[in-house]
Short mmCIF file of C-alpha atoms in Angstrom, two decimals:
data_model
loop_
_atom_site.label_atom_id
_atom_site.label_comp_id
_atom_site.label_asym_id
_atom_site.label_seq_id
_atom_site.Cartn_x
_atom_site.Cartn_y
_atom_site.Cartn_z
CA UNK A 188 -18.21 18.94 -25.62
CA UNK A 189 -18.83 20.80 -28.88
CA UNK A 190 -19.46 19.90 -32.53
CA UNK A 191 -17.52 22.59 -34.38
CA UNK A 192 -20.72 23.90 -35.99
CA UNK A 193 -20.70 27.62 -35.22
CA UNK A 194 -24.03 29.03 -34.03
CA UNK A 195 -23.30 32.70 -34.54
CA UNK A 196 -20.63 35.36 -34.79
CA UNK A 197 -20.37 37.53 -31.69
CA UNK A 198 -18.43 40.74 -31.06
CA UNK A 199 -16.13 41.64 -28.18
CA UNK A 200 -17.82 44.56 -26.42
CA UNK A 201 -15.45 45.01 -23.47
CA UNK A 202 -12.13 43.72 -22.18
CA UNK A 203 -11.23 44.05 -18.51
CA UNK A 204 -7.54 43.26 -18.22
CA UNK A 205 -5.39 42.37 -15.24
CA UNK A 206 -1.67 41.51 -15.32
CA UNK A 207 -2.00 38.07 -16.96
CA UNK A 208 -5.72 37.43 -17.38
CA UNK A 209 -8.89 39.25 -18.31
CA UNK A 210 -12.66 39.23 -18.53
CA UNK A 211 -14.28 39.30 -21.95
CA UNK A 212 -17.76 40.70 -22.46
CA UNK A 213 -19.23 39.55 -25.76
CA UNK A 214 -22.29 40.77 -27.65
CA UNK A 215 -24.50 38.01 -29.03
CA UNK A 216 -28.11 37.22 -29.93
CA UNK A 217 -28.93 33.59 -30.67
CA UNK A 218 -27.02 31.90 -27.86
CA UNK A 219 -28.49 34.31 -25.29
CA UNK A 220 -31.93 32.81 -25.89
CA UNK A 221 -30.91 29.80 -23.78
CA UNK A 222 -27.98 30.65 -21.53
CA UNK A 223 -27.31 30.08 -17.82
CA UNK A 224 -24.57 30.91 -15.34
CA UNK A 225 -21.86 28.26 -15.53
CA UNK A 226 -22.67 27.26 -19.12
CA UNK A 227 -19.77 26.37 -21.40
CA UNK A 228 -19.40 28.53 -24.51
CA UNK A 229 -16.71 27.98 -27.15
CA UNK A 230 -15.27 31.38 -28.10
CA UNK A 231 -13.12 30.95 -31.22
CA UNK A 232 -12.88 27.31 -30.18
CA UNK A 233 -11.84 28.00 -26.57
CA UNK A 234 -14.16 26.49 -23.94
CA UNK A 235 -15.03 29.27 -21.47
CA UNK A 236 -17.53 29.53 -18.61
CA UNK A 237 -20.34 32.09 -18.50
CA UNK A 238 -19.95 34.22 -15.35
CA UNK A 239 -22.69 36.77 -16.06
CA UNK A 240 -25.12 37.70 -18.83
CA UNK A 241 -27.82 40.15 -19.87
CA UNK A 242 -30.23 40.33 -22.77
CA UNK A 243 -27.53 41.43 -25.18
CA UNK A 244 -24.18 40.14 -23.91
CA UNK A 245 -22.36 37.68 -21.68
CA UNK A 246 -19.03 37.63 -19.83
CA UNK A 247 -16.33 34.98 -19.41
CA UNK A 248 -13.06 34.77 -17.49
CA UNK A 249 -9.91 34.08 -19.51
CA UNK A 250 -7.16 32.51 -17.39
CA UNK A 251 -3.42 33.24 -17.80
CA UNK A 252 -2.74 29.87 -19.45
CA UNK A 253 -5.52 30.48 -21.98
CA UNK A 254 -4.20 33.96 -22.72
CA UNK A 255 -0.75 32.52 -23.36
CA UNK A 256 -1.79 29.50 -25.42
CA UNK A 257 -4.55 30.84 -27.70
CA UNK A 258 -5.31 33.64 -30.13
CA UNK A 259 -7.63 35.24 -27.55
CA UNK A 260 -4.48 37.06 -26.49
CA UNK A 261 -4.93 39.21 -29.62
CA UNK A 262 -8.60 40.15 -29.37
CA UNK A 263 -9.61 43.79 -29.09
CA UNK A 264 -12.86 45.65 -28.57
CA UNK A 265 -14.88 45.05 -31.74
CA UNK A 266 -13.16 41.75 -32.67
CA UNK A 267 -15.59 39.22 -34.15
CA UNK A 268 -15.55 35.75 -32.58
CA UNK A 269 -17.11 32.37 -33.32
CA UNK A 270 -19.63 31.21 -30.71
CA UNK A 271 -20.99 27.74 -29.99
CA UNK A 272 -22.85 26.45 -26.96
CA UNK A 273 -21.98 23.03 -25.54
CA UNK A 274 -23.65 20.18 -27.45
CA UNK A 275 -27.02 19.08 -26.08
CA UNK A 276 -27.23 15.35 -25.33
CA UNK A 277 -30.23 14.93 -27.65
CA UNK A 278 -29.06 17.37 -30.30
CA UNK A 279 -28.00 16.76 -33.88
CA UNK A 280 -24.28 16.06 -34.24
CA UNK A 281 -23.11 17.76 -37.42
CA UNK A 282 -19.35 18.28 -37.09
CA UNK A 283 -16.86 16.20 -35.10
CA UNK A 284 -15.92 15.76 -31.44
CA UNK A 285 -14.48 19.11 -30.30
CA UNK A 286 -13.42 19.55 -26.68
CA UNK A 287 -12.72 23.28 -26.67
CA UNK A 288 -9.19 22.62 -25.41
CA UNK A 289 -6.87 24.32 -27.88
CA UNK A 290 -3.72 22.40 -28.91
CA UNK A 291 -1.95 25.46 -30.29
CA UNK A 292 -2.18 28.23 -32.84
CA UNK A 293 -1.46 28.41 -36.56
CA UNK A 294 -0.85 31.22 -39.02
CA UNK A 295 -2.76 31.65 -42.27
CA UNK A 296 -0.07 31.43 -44.92
CA UNK A 297 -2.22 31.70 -48.05
CA UNK A 298 -5.82 32.57 -48.92
CA UNK A 299 -6.85 31.86 -52.50
CA UNK A 300 -10.25 31.90 -54.22
CA UNK A 301 -10.98 28.97 -56.55
CA UNK A 302 -14.39 28.92 -58.26
CA UNK A 303 -16.99 28.68 -55.44
CA UNK A 304 -14.42 27.81 -52.75
CA UNK A 305 -11.61 29.59 -50.94
CA UNK A 306 -8.42 27.73 -50.06
CA UNK A 307 -6.71 28.46 -46.75
CA UNK A 308 -3.20 27.17 -46.15
CA UNK A 309 -2.38 27.22 -42.45
CA UNK A 310 1.16 26.93 -41.11
CA UNK A 311 1.45 24.98 -37.86
CA UNK A 312 3.99 23.38 -35.56
CA UNK A 313 5.11 19.85 -36.57
CA UNK A 314 3.89 18.58 -33.20
CA UNK A 315 0.35 19.54 -34.24
CA UNK A 316 0.69 18.45 -37.86
CA UNK A 317 1.35 14.87 -36.79
CA UNK A 318 -2.35 14.70 -35.88
CA UNK A 319 -3.57 16.32 -39.12
CA UNK A 320 -4.37 13.84 -41.88
CA UNK A 321 -5.70 14.01 -45.44
CA UNK A 322 -9.52 14.17 -45.33
CA UNK A 323 -9.41 14.25 -41.54
CA UNK A 324 -11.07 16.79 -39.27
CA UNK A 325 -9.54 19.80 -37.55
CA UNK A 326 -11.16 22.65 -35.61
CA UNK A 327 -9.97 26.10 -36.72
CA UNK A 328 -11.19 28.85 -34.37
CA UNK A 329 -13.74 26.27 -33.24
CA UNK A 330 -15.05 25.51 -36.74
CA UNK A 331 -15.10 21.86 -37.80
CA UNK A 332 -13.30 21.66 -41.16
CA UNK A 333 -11.96 18.95 -43.46
CA UNK A 334 -8.30 18.81 -44.49
CA UNK A 335 -7.59 18.19 -48.16
CA UNK A 336 -3.81 18.62 -48.23
CA UNK A 337 -0.98 18.27 -45.71
CA UNK A 338 2.73 19.14 -46.00
CA UNK A 339 5.62 19.10 -43.55
CA UNK A 340 4.87 22.66 -42.45
CA UNK A 341 1.19 23.32 -43.17
CA UNK A 342 -2.24 21.98 -44.08
CA UNK A 343 -4.85 23.28 -46.52
CA UNK A 344 -8.62 23.64 -46.20
CA UNK A 345 -11.28 24.36 -48.80
CA UNK A 346 -14.12 26.51 -47.50
CA UNK A 347 -17.56 26.83 -49.08
CA UNK A 348 -19.37 30.21 -49.23
CA UNK A 349 -21.67 29.32 -46.30
CA UNK A 350 -18.70 28.68 -43.96
CA UNK A 351 -17.04 31.90 -45.12
CA UNK A 352 -20.12 33.97 -44.33
CA UNK A 353 -21.11 32.27 -41.06
CA UNK A 354 -17.72 32.06 -39.30
CA UNK A 355 -14.91 34.48 -38.53
CA UNK A 356 -12.40 32.76 -40.82
CA UNK A 357 -14.08 34.55 -43.72
CA UNK A 358 -12.77 37.84 -42.28
CA UNK A 359 -9.23 36.55 -41.89
CA UNK A 360 -6.34 36.48 -44.33
CA UNK A 361 -2.62 35.91 -44.72
CA UNK A 362 -0.71 36.49 -41.49
CA UNK A 363 -3.68 36.13 -39.15
CA UNK A 364 -3.46 33.74 -36.18
CA UNK A 365 -6.06 30.99 -35.64
CA UNK A 366 -6.74 28.54 -32.82
CA UNK A 367 -6.23 24.88 -33.67
CA UNK A 368 -7.68 21.80 -32.03
CA UNK A 369 -6.63 18.50 -33.59
CA UNK A 370 -8.87 15.47 -33.84
CA UNK A 371 -9.53 14.08 -30.36
CA UNK A 372 -9.62 10.42 -31.42
CA UNK A 373 -6.28 10.71 -33.23
CA UNK A 374 -4.65 12.20 -30.14
CA UNK A 375 -5.90 9.39 -27.90
CA UNK A 376 -4.75 6.69 -30.34
CA UNK A 377 -1.32 8.32 -30.65
CA UNK A 378 -0.99 8.50 -26.86
CA UNK A 379 -1.98 4.84 -26.55
CA UNK A 380 0.58 3.73 -29.14
CA UNK A 381 3.40 5.73 -27.53
CA UNK A 382 2.73 4.03 -24.20
CA UNK A 383 2.40 0.47 -25.47
CA UNK A 384 5.71 -0.50 -23.90
CA UNK A 385 4.68 0.81 -20.50
CA UNK A 386 1.35 -0.96 -19.99
CA UNK A 387 0.79 -3.45 -17.15
CA UNK A 388 1.77 -7.07 -17.80
CA UNK A 389 -1.85 -8.26 -18.07
CA UNK A 390 -2.50 -5.82 -20.94
CA UNK A 391 0.49 -7.11 -22.90
CA UNK A 392 -1.20 -10.52 -23.13
CA UNK A 393 -4.02 -9.06 -25.25
CA UNK A 394 -2.02 -9.37 -28.48
CA UNK A 395 -2.57 -5.72 -29.43
CA UNK A 396 0.76 -4.28 -30.51
CA UNK A 397 1.92 -1.10 -32.21
CA UNK A 398 2.41 -2.95 -35.50
CA UNK A 399 -1.11 -4.40 -35.24
CA UNK A 400 -2.62 -0.94 -34.79
CA UNK A 401 -0.58 0.52 -37.66
CA UNK A 402 -1.61 -2.33 -39.99
CA UNK A 403 -5.25 -1.59 -39.20
CA UNK A 404 -5.10 2.13 -39.90
CA UNK A 405 -4.27 3.51 -36.43
CA UNK A 406 -1.16 5.58 -37.01
#
């Protein structure tokens, strides 16, 4: 489990490719101060497992499904990536619940400066946009961000200077691909509603219906 608060920006030092998978070796500093074999590290929002490390870098395996489903398919030697260690049980929780399981990718459609903020409009599949709501949370390349506008084809974020300087989205612009993870709670609620007609008979007696959930803000 992650928070979407990026700890540092790392850099891809080496890529060892096979036919459909590869091993990434990433240069880092802060997260290497407390790292162990088997630890989970979110790399641009993708939960990966540490397989080896040294004082300056660590390596992770990227499976074929991850290559196919995320923007890690496009990384090259020198690519900057967001890094976050798994959330400590007693740590401060500053973002939102992020699993590190990417729902899909989006494309930056527009990047526009406005006073002390920069607007990013991100085009995404309608299947993902159904989970994106006004003033809701979304993880973009693993960064917890707040949505301030949603359309039928895209959503818009407003980034402050700190986020721009401390995460890789500040280096990205129109046409670039980003990893997207929609709000976990919204996905569970949606799944529950879709399956209301299929629950066991004893659950139907509870009085909780789809209309009840919609009337109380679960939609």
